[in-house]
Amino acid sequence: MRKSSTRCTVCSAPLAPALQTGRPRRYCSATCRSAARRQRGREQKQTAAAVQRRCSTDLAGQACGREVEYRLVVHGQDTRICARCYDLTLQYLIERGVVASAVEVYAVAAAGPGSSGVTGPFSVDHEPDSGSELRVLFIEDDDRVRHALVPVLNRRGCRVLSVANGRQGLEAAYVNELDVVLLDLGLPDIDGIHVLRQLRAVSDVPVIVVSARGEVDDRVLALTDGADDYLVKPYDVAELLARMKRVVRRYTAGLKVDHVYDDGVLRLDSFRRKAHVAGVELILTATEFRLLEVLAHQAGAVQSVEKLLARVWGEPLGADPDRVKFAVSKLRRKLDMTDLGSDSLVSARGVGYLYQPPHPHRERVRTQQGRATYGHSARVLEILNAQDRVVRLGEIVVDLTQHEVRVAGRQVPLSRKEFRLLTMLASSGGAVCSRENLLTEIWGRCGGWESRSLDIHIATLRTKLGRPELIQVVRAASQDRSTEDECPRDRVFGYRMPKPHGNR
């Protein structure tokens, strides 16, 4: 049996004498115990990060195990691969016809010599047809042509990515967000027509063929197979730029709607990087806009912290997730000053965040002091604002403005939760209010303690009103109404009150 240590494993201070029962002492104080727990947590994170930094590709039953350099997200499935497996994976996806819009690529580290050198999508904040930079992919095997044309296009307001063969061109067009592709047909590895056909199977990016082949058959074949324009070498740079802008303008005319998010309150223009709430411009930083854009375009769906780090910050694996939390906090403070409110960004604890679009006919609720409210309290205030200000149930009068309840002219004192409970039941118009809905709206959760608290509040409310039959129990099995207090809690579906009458 191992002899227990007499020194603290954290600070090496002497330990108190060990008890005869229980586990041997390892720490001299709660402070050292907490420090050891934090250290174990850091070591576990480091171990998990080390595993994630190894290529997950399985070859013939053996894991690749090389250093991860790319992160691929295909139809929402995350894959981490090395530089060698990167090219093979992209070729497989292209041959299988997986559309480029379903694939997201993020560079984790510098690409090795075996890769195509494509490290991720362009990050350009502009509207292509407004005279700003065009994102251009130039596929040309002649070094002299590339070295002559690329600087000219850069000076004319383009950002050009040039590659020398068809395979690299397909990969670059597949993983980058481009405005136009300039394609030569005479490529060393793959014929340009074949590149065009494969590209058209996975992407609808505009393609202009720039080739020395000037025969009618070649032009007809390229245009038939998906080219948007055809220009025969030699050509004038001004004519090439005019054709590029024309095809981009024609292409983006049908995409502007997709780049504008509008739910009636929030409007985001992804081209101009402008945000408006209820017609008022919202000033955001570039990071805040990208964060809100990612959440809004996936409204109602939880976006994981890892996905937000990759899509908003482009961070490699192991990045600090706290930066997402801080960015969401700053964004909430700005939204809190608008009609949208900070509660539109909802936290999914342990998972991520989601954007909850506003109800089309619902305005933001404010208290009499003008302070915005959210969550279940806002829901209760919304009911108060939407319903009549006085609800009459026989001898019972509920004044929603003064927060008073009178029975036969006598005021009945109620707690805040009791009044909210009575308000929801009385304002339901005779409909059944489920236990789950009551717990969520008033208590904020559906736990065991809250469920017992609801039973107590229902019983107290019946007693204070002096009319137990007004609050009817609806059973879960047959949903028949009952006033028996003996109805088991696990069989209770909800509660209802008679439809109010004589409201004013």
Short mmCIF file of C-alpha atoms in Angstrom, two decimals, residues 15-494:
data_model
loop_
_atom_site.label_atom_id
_atom_site.label_comp_id
_atom_site.label_asym_id
_atom_site.label_seq_id
_atom_site.Cartn_x
_atom_site.Cartn_y
_atom_site.Cartn_z
CA LEU A 15 -0.44 18.56 5.79
CA ALA A 16 -2.62 18.19 8.83
CA PRO A 17 -2.55 14.75 10.48
CA ALA A 18 -4.49 12.25 8.41
CA LEU A 19 -7.73 10.81 9.68
CA GLN A 20 -8.07 7.08 10.19
CA THR A 21 -10.97 6.86 7.75
CA GLY A 22 -11.50 8.35 4.33
CA ARG A 23 -9.09 9.24 1.58
CA PRO A 24 -5.60 10.49 2.44
CA ARG A 25 -5.07 14.23 2.41
CA ARG A 26 -3.41 15.75 -0.67
CA TYR A 27 -3.97 19.48 -0.19
CA CYS A 28 -3.41 21.77 2.74
CA SER A 29 -6.37 24.05 2.04
CA ALA A 30 -9.38 24.65 -0.19
CA THR A 31 -7.29 27.17 -2.13
CA CYS A 32 -4.77 24.52 -3.14
CA ARG A 33 -7.57 22.08 -3.96
CA SER A 34 -9.13 24.65 -6.32
CA ALA A 35 -5.75 25.39 -7.90
CA ALA A 36 -5.19 21.68 -8.55
CA ARG A 37 -8.65 21.37 -10.11
CA ARG A 38 -7.97 24.32 -12.43
CA GLN A 39 -4.64 22.80 -13.43
CA ARG A 40 -6.31 19.49 -14.28
CA GLY A 41 -8.84 21.39 -16.38
CA ARG A 42 -6.06 23.13 -18.30
CA GLU A 43 -4.28 19.83 -18.91
CA GLN A 44 -7.48 18.25 -20.21
CA LYS A 45 -8.00 21.15 -22.60
CA GLN A 46 -4.42 20.85 -23.82
CA THR A 47 -4.87 17.13 -24.40
CA ALA A 48 -8.10 17.68 -26.32
CA ALA A 49 -6.47 20.42 -28.40
CA ALA A 50 -3.56 18.12 -29.22
CA VAL A 51 -5.97 15.45 -30.47
CA GLN A 52 -7.83 17.99 -32.60
CA ARG A 53 -4.58 19.09 -34.22
CA ARG A 54 -4.07 15.68 -35.81
CA CYS A 55 -5.49 14.86 -39.24
CA SER A 56 -8.70 12.85 -38.92
CA THR A 57 -8.42 11.17 -42.34
CA ASP A 58 -8.58 7.38 -42.18
CA LEU A 59 -6.51 5.62 -44.88
CA ALA A 60 -6.85 1.84 -45.17
CA GLY A 61 -7.84 1.60 -41.54
CA GLN A 62 -4.92 3.73 -40.35
CA ALA A 63 -5.27 7.30 -39.10
CA CYS A 64 -3.20 9.84 -41.02
CA GLY A 65 -1.97 11.57 -37.85
CA ARG A 66 -0.22 14.48 -39.57
CA GLU A 67 -0.45 18.02 -38.29
CA VAL A 68 -3.81 19.64 -39.08
CA GLU A 69 -3.54 22.55 -41.50
CA TYR A 70 -7.10 22.89 -42.78
CA ARG A 71 -10.58 22.72 -41.36
CA LEU A 72 -13.36 21.66 -43.76
CA VAL A 73 -17.04 22.03 -42.95
CA VAL A 74 -19.15 20.02 -45.42
CA HIS A 75 -22.92 20.20 -44.90
CA GLY A 76 -22.26 21.19 -41.29
CA GLN A 77 -19.88 18.28 -40.60
CA ASP A 78 -16.50 19.40 -39.30
CA THR A 79 -13.34 17.68 -40.61
CA ARG A 80 -9.74 18.52 -39.76
CA ILE A 81 -7.16 17.48 -42.33
CA CYS A 82 -3.49 17.93 -43.21
CA ALA A 83 -2.10 19.55 -46.36
CA ARG A 84 -1.72 16.27 -48.29
CA CYS A 85 -5.23 15.08 -47.53
CA TYR A 86 -6.57 18.56 -48.30
CA ASP A 87 -5.97 18.28 -52.06
CA LEU A 88 -7.31 14.73 -52.19
CA THR A 89 -10.42 15.71 -50.26
CA LEU A 90 -11.19 18.69 -52.51
CA GLN A 91 -10.73 16.56 -55.64
CA TYR A 92 -13.09 13.95 -54.21
CA LEU A 93 -15.75 16.55 -53.32
CA ILE A 94 -15.54 18.14 -56.78
CA GLU A 95 -15.79 14.78 -58.55
CA ARG A 96 -18.76 13.84 -56.39
CA GLY A 97 -20.50 17.08 -57.37
CA VAL A 98 -20.78 18.55 -53.86
CA VAL A 99 -21.72 22.18 -54.47
CA ALA A 100 -19.26 24.82 -53.31
CA SER A 101 -21.88 26.58 -51.19
CA ALA A 102 -22.04 23.50 -48.93
CA VAL A 103 -18.28 23.58 -48.24
CA GLU A 104 -16.43 25.97 -45.96
CA VAL A 105 -12.62 25.91 -45.75
CA TYR A 106 -10.51 27.55 -43.05
CA ALA A 107 -6.73 27.55 -42.89
CA VAL A 108 -5.37 26.41 -39.53
CA ALA A 109 -1.66 26.75 -40.35
CA ALA A 110 0.55 27.58 -43.29
CA ALA A 111 0.05 25.13 -46.12
CA GLY A 112 2.84 22.74 -46.92
CA PRO A 113 4.59 22.27 -50.27
CA GLY A 114 2.22 19.51 -51.33
CA SER A 115 -0.89 21.69 -51.26
CA SER A 116 -2.24 24.12 -53.80
CA GLY A 117 -1.48 27.08 -51.60
CA VAL A 118 -5.13 28.12 -51.35
CA THR A 119 -5.61 29.08 -47.71
CA GLY A 120 -9.20 30.16 -47.54
CA PRO A 121 -11.77 32.53 -48.97
CA PHE A 122 -11.15 36.14 -49.88
CA SER A 123 -12.28 38.57 -47.19
CA VAL A 124 -13.50 41.59 -49.13
CA ASP A 125 -16.17 43.93 -47.81
CA HIS A 126 -17.61 45.54 -50.91
CA GLU A 127 -20.32 45.43 -53.50
CA PRO A 128 -18.80 44.07 -56.73
CA ASP A 129 -20.76 46.22 -59.17
CA SER A 130 -20.21 49.50 -57.34
CA GLY A 131 -16.73 50.17 -58.71
CA SER A 132 -14.88 48.51 -55.83
CA GLU A 133 -12.43 45.62 -55.98
CA LEU A 134 -13.31 42.55 -57.98
CA ARG A 135 -12.19 39.17 -56.65
CA VAL A 136 -10.69 37.48 -59.70
CA LEU A 137 -9.26 34.00 -60.23
CA PHE A 138 -6.91 33.82 -63.23
CA ILE A 139 -6.19 30.27 -64.50
CA GLU A 140 -3.31 30.57 -66.99
CA ASP A 141 -0.34 28.28 -67.62
CA ASP A 142 1.82 30.88 -69.39
CA ASP A 143 3.98 32.60 -66.78
CA ARG A 144 4.62 35.57 -69.07
CA VAL A 145 0.90 36.25 -69.51
CA ARG A 146 0.23 35.94 -65.77
CA HIS A 147 3.11 38.20 -64.79
CA ALA A 148 2.03 40.80 -67.32
CA LEU A 149 -1.74 40.82 -66.68
CA VAL A 150 -1.99 40.36 -62.91
CA PRO A 151 -0.25 43.66 -61.97
CA VAL A 152 -2.37 45.55 -64.50
CA LEU A 153 -5.61 44.14 -63.08
CA ASN A 154 -4.47 44.91 -59.54
CA ARG A 155 -3.85 48.52 -60.51
CA ARG A 156 -7.32 48.67 -62.11
CA GLY A 157 -9.11 47.77 -58.87
CA CYS A 158 -9.02 43.95 -58.83
CA ARG A 159 -7.70 41.41 -56.36
CA VAL A 160 -6.26 38.62 -58.46
CA LEU A 161 -5.41 35.08 -57.42
CA SER A 162 -3.49 33.33 -60.20
CA VAL A 163 -2.77 29.61 -60.66
CA ALA A 164 -0.90 27.72 -63.37
CA ASN A 165 -2.95 24.54 -63.96
CA GLY A 166 -6.48 23.23 -64.01
CA ARG A 167 -6.39 21.23 -60.77
CA GLN A 168 -5.26 24.22 -58.72
CA GLY A 169 -7.79 26.38 -60.54
CA LEU A 170 -10.67 24.05 -59.64
CA GLU A 171 -9.64 23.97 -55.98
CA ALA A 172 -9.21 27.74 -55.83
CA ALA A 173 -12.62 28.36 -57.43
CA TYR A 174 -14.16 25.78 -55.11
CA VAL A 175 -13.01 27.22 -51.78
CA ASN A 176 -12.82 30.97 -52.49
CA GLU A 177 -15.59 33.51 -52.75
CA LEU A 178 -15.01 34.95 -56.21
CA ASP A 179 -16.65 37.52 -58.47
CA VAL A 180 -15.30 36.18 -61.77
CA VAL A 181 -12.96 33.47 -63.14
CA LEU A 182 -10.69 34.05 -66.15
CA LEU A 183 -10.03 30.63 -67.73
CA ASP A 184 -7.51 29.65 -70.37
CA LEU A 185 -8.35 26.51 -72.35
CA GLY A 186 -4.81 25.29 -73.09
CA LEU A 187 -3.82 24.02 -69.65
CA PRO A 188 -1.01 21.48 -69.07
CA ASP A 189 -2.85 18.96 -66.90
CA ILE A 190 -6.58 19.27 -67.68
CA ASP A 191 -8.22 20.71 -70.77
CA GLY A 192 -9.95 24.01 -70.03
CA ILE A 193 -13.32 22.73 -71.30
CA HIS A 194 -13.17 19.88 -68.77
CA VAL A 195 -12.30 22.39 -66.01
CA LEU A 196 -15.30 24.49 -67.07
CA ARG A 197 -17.65 21.50 -66.96
CA GLN A 198 -16.46 20.41 -63.51
CA LEU A 199 -16.67 23.95 -62.19
CA ARG A 200 -20.21 24.38 -63.51
CA ALA A 201 -21.25 21.19 -61.70
CA VAL A 202 -20.34 22.66 -58.30
CA SER A 203 -20.43 26.46 -58.67
CA ASP A 204 -22.25 29.21 -60.55
CA VAL A 205 -19.44 31.79 -60.38
CA PRO A 206 -19.17 33.78 -63.67
CA VAL A 207 -16.50 32.42 -66.04
CA ILE A 208 -14.88 34.28 -68.93
CA VAL A 209 -12.82 32.13 -71.27
CA VAL A 210 -9.65 33.93 -72.44
CA SER A 211 -7.94 31.72 -75.00
CA ALA A 212 -6.01 31.77 -78.26
CA ARG A 213 -8.55 29.33 -79.71
CA GLY A 214 -10.65 31.57 -81.90
CA GLU A 215 -12.54 29.05 -83.99
CA VAL A 216 -16.31 29.22 -83.97
CA ASP A 217 -16.61 25.61 -82.77
CA ASP A 218 -14.43 26.32 -79.72
CA ARG A 219 -16.42 29.41 -78.80
CA VAL A 220 -19.76 27.67 -79.24
CA LEU A 221 -18.58 24.68 -77.18
CA ALA A 222 -17.34 26.87 -74.30
CA LEU A 223 -20.48 29.01 -74.22
CA THR A 224 -22.66 25.91 -74.40
CA ASP A 225 -20.80 24.26 -71.52
CA GLY A 226 -21.36 27.19 -69.18
CA ALA A 227 -19.00 30.07 -70.02
CA ASP A 228 -20.52 33.51 -69.51
CA ASP A 229 -18.30 35.19 -72.12
CA TYR A 230 -15.48 34.38 -74.52
CA LEU A 231 -12.52 36.59 -75.38
CA VAL A 232 -9.88 35.62 -77.95
CA LYS A 233 -6.21 36.42 -77.41
CA PRO A 234 -4.71 38.91 -77.92
CA TYR A 235 -7.17 41.28 -76.28
CA ASP A 236 -7.16 44.78 -74.83
CA VAL A 237 -7.17 45.08 -71.03
CA ALA A 238 -9.89 47.75 -71.16
CA GLU A 239 -12.17 45.40 -73.11
CA LEU A 240 -11.44 42.57 -70.66
CA LEU A 241 -12.33 44.79 -67.69
CA ALA A 242 -15.55 45.92 -69.37
CA ARG A 243 -16.59 42.31 -70.00
CA MET A 244 -15.71 41.32 -66.42
CA LYS A 245 -17.83 44.12 -64.94
CA ARG A 246 -20.70 43.29 -67.27
CA VAL A 247 -20.90 39.60 -66.33
CA VAL A 248 -20.44 40.43 -62.62
CA ARG A 249 -23.17 43.07 -62.79
CA ARG A 250 -25.51 40.64 -64.51
CA TYR A 251 -24.69 37.89 -62.02
CA THR A 252 -25.02 40.01 -58.87
CA ALA A 253 -28.32 41.52 -60.03
CA GLY A 254 -30.00 38.28 -59.01
CA LEU A 255 -27.99 37.92 -55.79
CA LYS A 256 -28.61 41.27 -54.13
CA VAL A 257 -31.74 39.99 -52.44
CA ASP A 258 -29.79 37.06 -50.98
CA HIS A 259 -27.20 39.47 -49.58
CA VAL A 260 -29.82 41.54 -47.77
CA TYR A 261 -31.38 40.19 -44.59
CA ASP A 262 -34.61 41.90 -43.54
CA ASP A 263 -37.05 40.57 -40.92
CA GLY A 264 -39.08 43.76 -40.65
CA VAL A 265 -36.98 45.23 -37.83
CA LEU A 266 -33.37 44.28 -38.54
CA ARG A 267 -31.92 44.89 -41.99
CA LEU A 268 -28.39 43.80 -42.91
CA ASP A 269 -26.74 44.66 -46.23
CA SER A 270 -23.81 42.29 -46.62
CA PHE A 271 -22.40 44.12 -49.64
CA ARG A 272 -22.30 47.57 -48.06
CA ARG A 273 -21.77 46.27 -44.51
CA LYS A 274 -24.66 48.39 -43.25
CA ALA A 275 -27.04 47.51 -40.41
CA HIS A 276 -30.37 49.20 -39.70
CA VAL A 277 -32.86 48.60 -36.90
CA ALA A 278 -36.37 49.96 -37.50
CA GLY A 279 -34.93 52.26 -40.18
CA VAL A 280 -32.20 53.69 -37.93
CA GLU A 281 -28.59 52.90 -38.81
CA LEU A 282 -26.76 50.80 -36.23
CA ILE A 283 -23.04 51.55 -36.03
CA LEU A 284 -21.10 48.30 -35.74
CA THR A 285 -17.47 47.32 -36.02
CA ALA A 286 -16.47 44.87 -38.76
CA THR A 287 -16.35 42.00 -36.26
CA GLU A 288 -19.72 42.88 -34.73
CA PHE A 289 -21.32 43.06 -38.18
CA ARG A 290 -19.94 39.67 -39.22
CA LEU A 291 -21.11 38.16 -35.93
CA LEU A 292 -24.64 39.56 -36.31
CA GLU A 293 -24.67 38.56 -39.98
CA VAL A 294 -23.80 34.93 -39.26
CA LEU A 295 -26.42 34.70 -36.50
CA ALA A 296 -29.15 36.50 -38.46
CA HIS A 297 -28.79 34.45 -41.64
CA GLN A 298 -29.27 31.33 -39.48
CA ALA A 299 -32.07 32.87 -37.41
CA GLY A 300 -33.55 30.50 -34.85
CA ALA A 301 -30.68 27.99 -35.15
CA VAL A 302 -27.94 27.72 -32.54
CA GLN A 303 -24.48 28.53 -33.89
CA SER A 304 -21.70 26.84 -31.98
CA VAL A 305 -18.82 28.83 -30.53
CA GLU A 306 -16.38 26.93 -32.77
CA LYS A 307 -18.34 27.86 -35.89
CA LEU A 308 -18.50 31.51 -34.86
CA LEU A 309 -14.75 31.58 -34.20
CA ALA A 310 -14.09 30.17 -37.65
CA ARG A 311 -16.59 32.23 -39.64
CA VAL A 312 -16.26 35.56 -37.84
CA TRP A 313 -12.63 35.60 -36.74
CA GLY A 314 -11.15 32.93 -39.01
CA GLU A 315 -9.27 31.65 -36.00
CA PRO A 316 -7.35 28.35 -35.93
CA LEU A 317 -8.18 25.49 -33.64
CA GLY A 318 -7.71 26.10 -29.94
CA ALA A 319 -8.62 29.81 -30.09
CA ASP A 320 -9.96 31.39 -26.93
CA PRO A 321 -13.77 31.00 -26.93
CA ASP A 322 -14.13 33.93 -24.50
CA ARG A 323 -13.71 36.37 -27.38
CA VAL A 324 -17.11 35.22 -28.69
CA LYS A 325 -18.68 35.88 -25.30
CA PHE A 326 -17.17 39.37 -25.08
CA ALA A 327 -18.20 40.22 -28.65
CA VAL A 328 -21.78 39.07 -28.01
CA SER A 329 -21.84 41.15 -24.83
CA LYS A 330 -20.77 44.30 -26.70
CA LEU A 331 -23.26 43.61 -29.49
CA ARG A 332 -26.05 43.15 -26.95
CA ARG A 333 -25.27 46.52 -25.39
CA LYS A 334 -25.63 48.21 -28.77
CA LEU A 335 -28.83 46.33 -29.61
CA ASP A 336 -30.24 47.26 -26.21
CA MET A 337 -30.33 50.90 -27.37
CA THR A 338 -32.54 49.97 -30.34
CA ASP A 339 -36.08 48.69 -30.86
CA LEU A 340 -34.69 45.19 -31.41
CA GLY A 341 -33.42 44.76 -27.86
CA SER A 342 -30.60 42.69 -26.45
CA ASP A 343 -32.87 39.68 -25.89
CA SER A 344 -32.77 39.00 -29.62
CA LEU A 345 -29.38 37.32 -29.03
CA VAL A 346 -30.11 34.18 -27.03
CA SER A 347 -27.47 32.13 -25.23
CA ALA A 348 -27.57 28.35 -25.51
CA ARG A 349 -25.49 27.49 -22.49
CA GLY A 350 -22.57 25.24 -23.29
CA VAL A 351 -23.33 25.27 -27.03
CA GLY A 352 -23.38 28.74 -28.57
CA TYR A 353 -25.74 31.56 -29.51
CA LEU A 354 -28.73 32.17 -31.76
CA TYR A 355 -30.57 35.17 -33.16
CA GLN A 356 -34.29 35.21 -32.37
CA PRO A 357 -36.09 37.34 -34.96
CA PRO A 358 -38.90 39.55 -33.67
CA HIS A 359 -42.54 38.66 -34.06
CA PRO A 360 -43.86 40.50 -37.15
CA HIS A 361 -46.65 42.21 -35.23
CA ARG A 362 -45.04 42.58 -31.82
CA GLU A 363 -43.49 45.75 -30.52
CA ARG A 364 -40.89 45.89 -27.83
CA VAL A 365 -42.47 46.16 -24.37
CA ARG A 366 -41.40 48.82 -21.89
CA THR A 367 -42.38 49.52 -18.32
CA GLN A 368 -43.97 52.73 -17.19
CA GLN A 369 -40.50 54.05 -16.31
CA GLY A 370 -39.34 53.38 -19.89
CA ARG A 371 -36.89 50.61 -19.03
CA ALA A 372 -36.79 47.76 -21.51
CA THR A 373 -37.64 44.33 -20.17
CA TYR A 374 -36.94 40.88 -21.56
CA GLY A 375 -37.62 37.22 -20.96
CA HIS A 376 -40.73 36.05 -19.15
CA SER A 377 -41.32 39.46 -17.53
CA ALA A 378 -41.59 41.02 -20.98
CA ARG A 379 -44.08 38.34 -21.96
CA VAL A 380 -46.27 39.16 -18.94
CA LEU A 381 -46.07 42.89 -19.66
CA GLU A 382 -46.92 42.18 -23.27
CA ILE A 383 -50.08 40.42 -22.15
CA LEU A 384 -50.91 43.38 -19.91
CA ASN A 385 -50.47 45.82 -22.78
CA ALA A 386 -52.38 43.71 -25.29
CA GLN A 387 -55.43 42.84 -23.18
CA ASP A 388 -58.17 45.03 -21.73
CA ARG A 389 -57.11 46.94 -18.65
CA VAL A 390 -59.89 45.55 -16.40
CA VAL A 391 -60.97 41.89 -16.43
CA ARG A 392 -64.21 40.88 -14.68
CA LEU A 393 -64.92 37.32 -13.55
CA GLY A 394 -68.20 37.64 -11.68
CA GLU A 395 -67.42 39.25 -8.34
CA ILE A 396 -63.70 39.21 -9.09
CA VAL A 397 -62.26 42.31 -10.76
CA VAL A 398 -58.63 42.30 -11.97
CA ASP A 399 -57.23 45.78 -12.64
CA LEU A 400 -54.24 45.26 -14.92
CA THR A 401 -53.21 48.91 -14.73
CA GLN A 402 -53.12 49.32 -10.96
CA HIS A 403 -52.10 45.69 -10.30
CA GLU A 404 -55.06 45.28 -7.97
CA VAL A 405 -57.53 42.42 -7.45
CA ARG A 406 -60.92 42.96 -5.76
CA VAL A 407 -63.44 40.34 -4.70
CA ALA A 408 -66.93 41.70 -3.99
CA GLY A 409 -65.40 45.16 -3.62
CA ARG A 410 -62.73 43.98 -1.18
CA GLN A 411 -59.09 44.31 -2.22
CA VAL A 412 -57.13 41.04 -2.10
CA PRO A 413 -53.36 41.36 -1.53
CA LEU A 414 -51.36 39.18 -3.93
CA SER A 415 -47.65 38.61 -4.33
CA ARG A 416 -45.96 39.45 -7.63
CA LYS A 417 -45.95 35.84 -8.87
CA GLU A 418 -49.54 35.33 -7.75
CA PHE A 419 -50.63 38.41 -9.71
CA ARG A 420 -48.71 37.28 -12.80
CA LEU A 421 -50.24 33.84 -12.52
CA LEU A 422 -53.74 35.27 -12.21
CA THR A 423 -53.06 37.66 -15.11
CA MET A 424 -52.03 34.85 -17.49
CA LEU A 425 -55.00 32.69 -16.55
CA ALA A 426 -57.53 35.54 -16.71
CA SER A 427 -56.12 36.93 -19.96
CA SER A 428 -56.12 33.58 -21.79
CA GLY A 429 -59.74 34.06 -22.91
CA GLY A 430 -60.87 30.75 -21.45
CA ALA A 431 -58.06 28.77 -23.10
CA VAL A 432 -55.95 26.23 -21.21
CA CYS A 433 -52.57 27.43 -19.91
CA SER A 434 -50.21 24.47 -19.71
CA ARG A 435 -48.00 23.97 -16.66
CA GLU A 436 -44.93 24.12 -18.88
CA ASN A 437 -45.98 27.48 -20.31
CA LEU A 438 -46.76 28.93 -16.88
CA LEU A 439 -43.46 27.73 -15.46
CA THR A 440 -41.48 29.08 -18.41
CA GLU A 441 -43.16 32.46 -18.53
CA ILE A 442 -43.27 33.18 -14.77
CA TRP A 443 -40.44 31.14 -13.23
CA GLY A 444 -38.21 31.02 -16.28
CA ARG A 445 -37.63 27.26 -16.18
CA CYS A 446 -39.40 23.92 -15.65
CA GLY A 447 -37.57 22.33 -12.75
CA GLY A 448 -38.81 20.26 -9.86
CA TRP A 449 -38.65 23.11 -7.35
CA GLU A 450 -40.49 25.45 -9.70
CA SER A 451 -43.18 22.82 -10.31
CA ARG A 452 -43.84 22.50 -6.59
CA SER A 453 -43.86 26.30 -6.29
CA LEU A 454 -46.54 26.47 -8.99
CA ASP A 455 -48.74 24.04 -7.02
CA ILE A 456 -48.35 26.17 -3.90
CA HIS A 457 -49.19 29.39 -5.75
CA ILE A 458 -52.29 27.83 -7.38
CA ALA A 459 -53.55 26.62 -3.98
CA THR A 460 -52.82 30.00 -2.34
CA LEU A 461 -54.51 31.87 -5.17
CA ARG A 462 -57.64 29.73 -4.85
CA THR A 463 -57.74 30.40 -1.12
CA LYS A 464 -57.26 34.16 -1.42
CA LEU A 465 -59.90 34.50 -4.13
CA GLY A 466 -62.38 32.44 -2.14
CA ARG A 467 -63.65 30.82 -5.34
CA PRO A 468 -61.66 27.58 -5.88
CA GLU A 469 -63.90 26.54 -8.78
CA LEU A 470 -62.66 29.49 -10.89
CA ILE A 471 -59.24 27.90 -11.41
CA GLN A 472 -59.99 24.59 -13.11
CA VAL A 473 -57.51 21.74 -13.39
CA VAL A 474 -57.03 20.15 -16.81
CA ARG A 475 -55.83 16.55 -16.64
CA ALA A 476 -53.08 15.31 -18.95
CA ALA A 477 -54.75 12.06 -20.05
CA SER A 478 -58.15 13.20 -21.27
CA GLN A 479 -57.68 16.96 -20.70
CA ASP A 480 -61.02 17.06 -18.89
CA ARG A 481 -61.52 19.82 -16.36
CA SER A 482 -61.61 19.11 -12.66
CA THR A 483 -61.68 21.12 -9.47
CA GLU A 484 -60.46 18.27 -7.29
CA ASP A 485 -57.31 19.09 -5.40
CA GLU A 486 -56.46 15.39 -5.28
CA CYS A 487 -55.56 15.36 -8.99
CA PRO A 488 -51.96 14.02 -9.10
CA ARG A 489 -49.42 16.62 -10.21
CA ASP A 490 -47.87 14.37 -12.85
CA ARG A 491 -51.26 14.01 -14.51
CA VAL A 492 -52.10 17.74 -14.54
CA PHE A 493 -51.78 19.23 -18.04
CA GLY A 494 -52.59 22.82 -17.08
#
